[in-house]
Amino acid sequence: AQSVTQPDIHITVSEGASLELRCNYSYGATPYLFWYVQSPGQGLQLLLKYFSGDTLVQGIKGFEAEFKRSQSSFNLRKPSVHWSDAAEYFCAVAIDNFGNEKLTFGTGTRLTIIP
Amino acid sequence: GAGVSQSPSNKVTEKGKDVELRCDPISGHTALYWYRQSLGQGLEFLIYFQGNSAPDKSGLPSDRFSAERTGGSVSTLTIQRTQQEDSAVYLCASSSRVRAGGSKITDTQYFGPGTRLTVL
């Protein structure tokens, strides 16, 4: 079965600094890859997704992620964070199981922004 | 509607009572998923509906959990004889699945705001 690892439980960065959130997956083939963000008391919002093609994908709010097959990674990056980016970030993978693309999530990374 | 809606937003119940949680997917989305988010287990898949096909119930944690989807739209997740370990946020997601010839095109799951269930 596929699995997702987000090794960083909590990250603190200064406003304006760059950000990289790590995500590694375990699966024999290339899964579909996603990053979602969850603000306090809110549902999950899709930031970006990778299905195939260009390994560098752009998302909303200035985020991007790069799929690296050799490292089984899909790290999320942002060149300059804003205070509003404080939230919890989830990496997820999906495989096509006879049409059921249920998501397997990582445990999440909580991002704190300091002035 | 513009997005996935869920009701109620919060539900407090006593141990042993039954609860029903409702999900209204995005209009036209054929696939519907239920997930559970709890402190101990993170985000877990519960059940999947696609059109008129039999649902994939492989994620349901016990036979106290059941779900139905009426008319291919609204879904209800029912938990019978609730236990304290059922306390969690229950999230619903919907997606539109499109296949084109020999190439598969898959879509994204859009999530509702969730129902926070507290079992006392």
CSV table of C-alpha atoms in Angstrom, one decimal:
chain,number,residue,atom,x,y,z
A,1,ALA,CA,0.0,0.0,0.0
A,2,GLN,CA,1.1,3.5,-0.6
A,3,SER,CA,2.3,5.8,2.2
A,4,VAL,CA,3.3,9.4,2.7
A,5,THR,CA,5.9,10.8,5.0
A,6,GLN,CA,6.1,14.4,6.1
A,7,PRO,CA,9.1,14.4,8.3
A,8,ASP,CA,8.6,17.9,9.7
A,9,ILE,CA,5.8,18.2,12.2
A,10,HIS,CA,6.3,21.9,12.9
A,11,ILE,CA,8.2,24.6,11.0
A,12,THR,CA,8.7,28.2,12.0
A,13,VAL,CA,9.9,30.7,9.5
A,14,SER,CA,10.1,34.5,9.4
A,15,GLU,CA,7.8,36.5,7.2
A,16,GLY,CA,9.5,37.1,3.8
A,17,ALA,CA,11.8,34.1,4.2
A,18,SER,CA,11.7,31.1,1.8
A,19,LEU,CA,9.9,27.9,2.6
A,20,GLU,CA,10.3,24.3,1.8
A,21,LEU,CA,8.1,21.5,3.2
A,22,ARG,CA,9.2,18.0,2.6
A,23,CYS,CA,7.1,15.1,1.4
A,24,ASN,CA,8.2,11.6,0.5
A,25,TYR,CA,6.0,8.8,-0.8
A,26,SER,CA,6.2,5.1,-1.0
A,27,TYR,CA,4.7,3.5,-4.0
A,28,GLY,CA,5.9,1.3,-6.9
A,29,ALA,CA,4.8,3.5,-9.7
A,30,THR,CA,4.2,7.2,-10.0
A,31,PRO,CA,1.1,8.2,-8.0
A,32,TYR,CA,-0.9,11.3,-8.3
A,33,LEU,CA,0.5,13.8,-5.9
A,34,PHE,CA,-1.2,16.7,-4.1
A,35,TRP,CA,-0.6,19.4,-1.6
A,36,TYR,CA,-3.5,20.7,0.5
A,37,VAL,CA,-3.6,23.5,3.1
A,38,GLN,CA,-5.9,23.6,6.1
A,39,SER,CA,-6.3,26.8,8.1
A,40,PRO,CA,-7.7,26.6,11.6
A,41,GLY,CA,-11.3,25.5,11.6
A,42,GLN,CA,-11.4,25.3,7.8
A,43,GLY,CA,-11.6,22.4,5.3
A,44,LEU,CA,-8.8,21.3,3.0
A,45,GLN,CA,-7.9,23.6,0.1
A,46,LEU,CA,-6.0,22.3,-2.8
A,47,LEU,CA,-2.7,24.1,-3.4
A,48,LEU,CA,-1.4,22.1,-6.4
A,49,LYS,CA,-1.3,18.7,-8.0
A,50,TYR,CA,0.9,16.6,-10.1
A,51,PHE,CA,-0.4,13.9,-12.5
A,52,SER,CA,2.2,13.7,-15.2
A,53,GLY,CA,4.4,15.9,-17.5
A,54,ASP,CA,6.4,18.8,-16.2
A,55,THR,CA,7.8,17.8,-12.8
A,56,LEU,CA,7.7,21.4,-11.5
A,57,VAL,CA,4.1,22.4,-10.9
A,58,GLN,CA,2.7,25.8,-10.0
A,59,GLY,CA,-0.1,26.3,-7.6
A,60,ILE,CA,-2.1,29.0,-6.0
A,61,LYS,CA,-0.9,31.6,-3.5
A,62,GLY,CA,2.6,31.5,-5.0
A,63,PHE,CA,3.4,27.9,-4.1
A,64,GLU,CA,5.2,25.4,-6.3
A,65,ALA,CA,6.3,21.8,-5.9
A,66,GLU,CA,8.8,19.6,-7.7
A,67,PHE,CA,8.3,15.9,-8.3
A,68,LYS,CA,11.6,14.0,-8.1
A,69,ARG,CA,11.1,10.4,-9.1
A,70,SER,CA,14.6,9.3,-8.0
A,71,GLN,CA,14.0,10.6,-4.5
A,72,SER,CA,10.3,9.7,-4.3
A,73,SER,CA,9.7,13.3,-3.2
A,74,PHE,CA,7.2,16.0,-3.8
A,75,ASN,CA,8.5,19.0,-1.8
A,76,LEU,CA,6.5,22.2,-1.6
A,77,ARG,CA,8.2,25.6,-1.9
A,78,LYS,CA,7.5,29.2,-1.7
A,79,PRO,CA,10.1,31.9,-2.2
A,80,SER,CA,8.7,34.4,0.3
A,81,VAL,CA,6.1,33.5,2.9
A,82,HIS,CA,3.3,35.8,4.2
A,83,TRP,CA,1.8,35.8,7.6
A,84,SER,CA,-1.4,34.5,6.0
A,85,ASP,CA,0.4,31.3,5.0
A,86,ALA,CA,0.4,30.1,8.6
A,87,ALA,CA,-1.6,26.9,8.5
A,88,GLU,CA,-1.2,23.1,8.4
A,89,TYR,CA,0.0,21.6,5.1
A,90,PHE,CA,-0.8,18.1,4.0
A,91,CYS,CA,0.9,16.1,1.2
A,92,ALA,CA,-1.3,13.4,-0.3
A,93,VAL,CA,-1.0,10.6,-2.9
A,94,ALA,CA,-3.7,8.8,-4.8
A,95,ILE,CA,-3.5,5.7,-7.0
A,96,ASP,CA,-6.2,4.5,-9.3
A,97,ASN,CA,-7.7,1.5,-7.7
A,98,PHE,CA,-10.4,0.5,-10.2
A,99,GLY,CA,-11.6,4.1,-10.3
A,100,ASN,CA,-11.3,4.8,-6.6
A,101,GLU,CA,-8.6,7.4,-6.1
A,102,LYS,CA,-8.8,7.6,-2.4
A,103,LEU,CA,-6.2,9.9,-0.9
A,104,THR,CA,-3.5,8.8,1.5
A,105,PHE,CA,-2.3,11.7,3.5
A,106,GLY,CA,0.8,12.5,5.4
A,107,THR,CA,0.6,13.5,9.0
A,108,GLY,CA,0.9,17.2,8.1
A,109,THR,CA,3.3,20.0,8.8
A,110,ARG,CA,2.2,23.0,10.9
A,111,LEU,CA,3.7,26.2,9.6
A,112,THR,CA,4.2,29.2,12.0
A,113,ILE,CA,5.2,32.6,10.7
A,114,ILE,CA,7.0,35.0,12.9
A,115,PRO,CA,7.3,38.7,12.1
B,1,GLY,CA,-23.8,25.4,-4.9
B,2,ALA,CA,-20.3,26.7,-5.3
B,3,GLY,CA,-18.6,24.1,-3.2
B,4,VAL,CA,-19.1,21.1,-1.0
B,5,SER,CA,-21.3,21.7,2.0
B,6,GLN,CA,-21.6,19.7,5.1
B,7,SER,CA,-24.0,19.8,8.0
B,8,PRO,CA,-24.1,20.2,10.9
B,9,SER,CA,-20.8,22.0,11.3
B,10,ASN,CA,-20.6,20.8,14.9
B,11,LYS,CA,-22.3,17.9,16.7
B,12,VAL,CA,-22.1,17.0,20.3
B,13,THR,CA,-23.7,13.7,21.3
B,14,GLU,CA,-23.7,11.3,24.2
B,15,LYS,CA,-22.0,8.0,24.1
B,16,GLY,CA,-24.3,5.3,22.7
B,17,LYS,CA,-26.5,7.7,20.6
B,18,ASP,CA,-26.7,7.5,16.8
B,19,VAL,CA,-25.7,10.5,14.6
B,20,GLU,CA,-26.1,11.4,11.0
B,21,LEU,CA,-23.8,13.7,9.1
B,22,ARG,CA,-24.7,15.1,5.8
B,23,CYS,CA,-22.7,16.1,2.7
B,24,ASP,CA,-23.9,18.0,-0.4
B,25,PRO,CA,-21.3,17.6,-3.1
B,26,ILE,CA,-20.6,20.0,-5.9
B,27,SER,CA,-23.3,19.8,-8.5
B,28,GLY,CA,-22.4,17.4,-11.3
B,29,HIS,CA,-19.6,15.6,-9.4
B,30,THR,CA,-20.1,11.9,-9.7
B,31,ALA,CA,-17.5,10.8,-7.1
B,32,LEU,CA,-18.0,11.4,-3.4
B,33,TYR,CA,-15.6,10.5,-0.5
B,34,TRP,CA,-15.7,10.6,3.2
B,35,TYR,CA,-12.6,11.0,5.4
B,36,ARG,CA,-12.1,11.3,9.1
B,37,GLN,CA,-9.5,13.6,10.7
B,38,SER,CA,-8.6,12.8,14.3
B,39,LEU,CA,-5.7,13.6,16.5
B,40,GLY,CA,-4.5,10.1,16.9
B,41,GLN,CA,-5.0,8.8,13.3
B,42,GLY,CA,-4.6,11.9,11.1
B,43,LEU,CA,-6.6,11.9,7.9
B,44,GLU,CA,-8.2,8.6,7.0
B,45,PHE,CA,-10.3,7.4,4.1
B,46,LEU,CA,-13.6,6.0,5.1
B,47,ILE,CA,-15.8,5.3,2.0
B,48,TYR,CA,-16.1,6.1,-1.7
B,49,PHE,CA,-19.2,6.5,-4.0
B,50,GLN,CA,-18.9,6.6,-7.8
B,51,GLY,CA,-22.1,7.0,-9.8
B,52,ASN,CA,-24.3,3.9,-9.4
B,53,SER,CA,-21.5,1.6,-8.6
B,54,ALA,CA,-21.3,-0.3,-5.3
B,55,PRO,CA,-19.4,1.9,-2.8
B,56,ASP,CA,-15.9,1.1,-1.6
B,57,LYS,CA,-16.4,0.7,2.1
B,58,SER,CA,-12.9,-0.6,2.9
B,59,GLY,CA,-12.1,2.4,5.1
B,60,LEU,CA,-15.0,2.1,7.5
B,61,PRO,CA,-13.6,1.3,11.0
B,62,SER,CA,-16.5,-0.8,12.2
B,63,ASP,CA,-19.9,-2.0,11.4
B,64,ARG,CA,-21.3,0.9,13.4
B,65,PHE,CA,-20.4,3.1,10.5
B,66,SER,CA,-22.5,3.2,7.3
B,67,ALA,CA,-23.2,5.7,4.5
B,68,GLU,CA,-25.6,6.1,1.7
B,69,ARG,CA,-25.8,8.4,-1.3
B,70,THR,CA,-29.3,9.1,-2.5
B,71,GLY,CA,-30.0,10.0,-6.2
B,72,GLY,CA,-26.3,10.2,-6.9
B,73,SER,CA,-26.0,13.4,-5.0
B,74,VAL,CA,-26.4,14.0,-1.2
B,75,SER,CA,-24.7,11.6,1.1
B,76,THR,CA,-25.3,10.7,4.7
B,77,LEU,CA,-22.8,9.1,7.0
B,78,THR,CA,-24.4,7.4,10.0
B,79,ILE,CA,-22.6,6.3,13.1
B,80,GLN,CA,-24.6,4.1,15.4
B,81,ARG,CA,-24.0,3.7,19.1
B,82,THR,CA,-21.3,6.4,19.1
B,83,GLN,CA,-18.1,5.9,21.2
B,84,GLN,CA,-15.7,8.5,22.5
B,85,GLU,CA,-13.1,7.3,19.9
B,86,ASP,CA,-15.5,8.4,17.2
B,87,SER,CA,-14.8,12.0,18.1
B,88,ALA,CA,-13.2,13.6,15.1
B,89,VAL,CA,-13.8,15.9,12.2
B,90,TYR,CA,-15.6,14.2,9.3
B,91,LEU,CA,-14.7,15.6,5.9
B,92,CYS,CA,-16.5,15.0,2.7
B,93,ALA,CA,-15.0,15.5,-0.8
B,94,SER,CA,-16.4,15.3,-4.3
B,95,SER,CA,-14.7,15.1,-7.7
B,96,SER,CA,-15.6,14.8,-11.3
B,97,ARG,CA,-14.0,11.9,-13.0
B,98,VAL,CA,-13.4,12.1,-16.7
B,99,ARG,CA,-11.9,9.5,-19.0
B,100,ALA,CA,-10.9,10.3,-22.5
B,101,GLY,CA,-10.1,7.5,-24.9
B,102,GLY,CA,-7.0,5.6,-24.1
B,103,SER,CA,-5.7,8.3,-21.8
B,104,LYS,CA,-7.0,8.7,-18.4
B,105,ILE,CA,-7.9,12.1,-17.1
B,106,THR,CA,-8.5,12.3,-13.4
B,107,ASP,CA,-9.8,15.1,-11.4
B,108,THR,CA,-9.2,16.6,-8.0
B,109,GLN,CA,-11.1,16.1,-4.8
B,110,TYR,CA,-12.7,19.2,-3.4
B,111,PHE,CA,-13.4,19.2,0.3
B,112,GLY,CA,-16.1,20.5,2.5
B,113,PRO,CA,-15.6,22.4,5.7
B,114,GLY,CA,-16.2,19.3,7.8
B,115,THR,CA,-18.4,18.3,10.7
B,116,ARG,CA,-16.8,18.3,14.1
B,117,LEU,CA,-18.2,15.4,16.1
B,118,THR,CA,-17.7,15.3,19.9
B,119,VAL,CA,-18.9,12.2,21.8
B,120,LEU,CA,-19.2,12.8,25.5
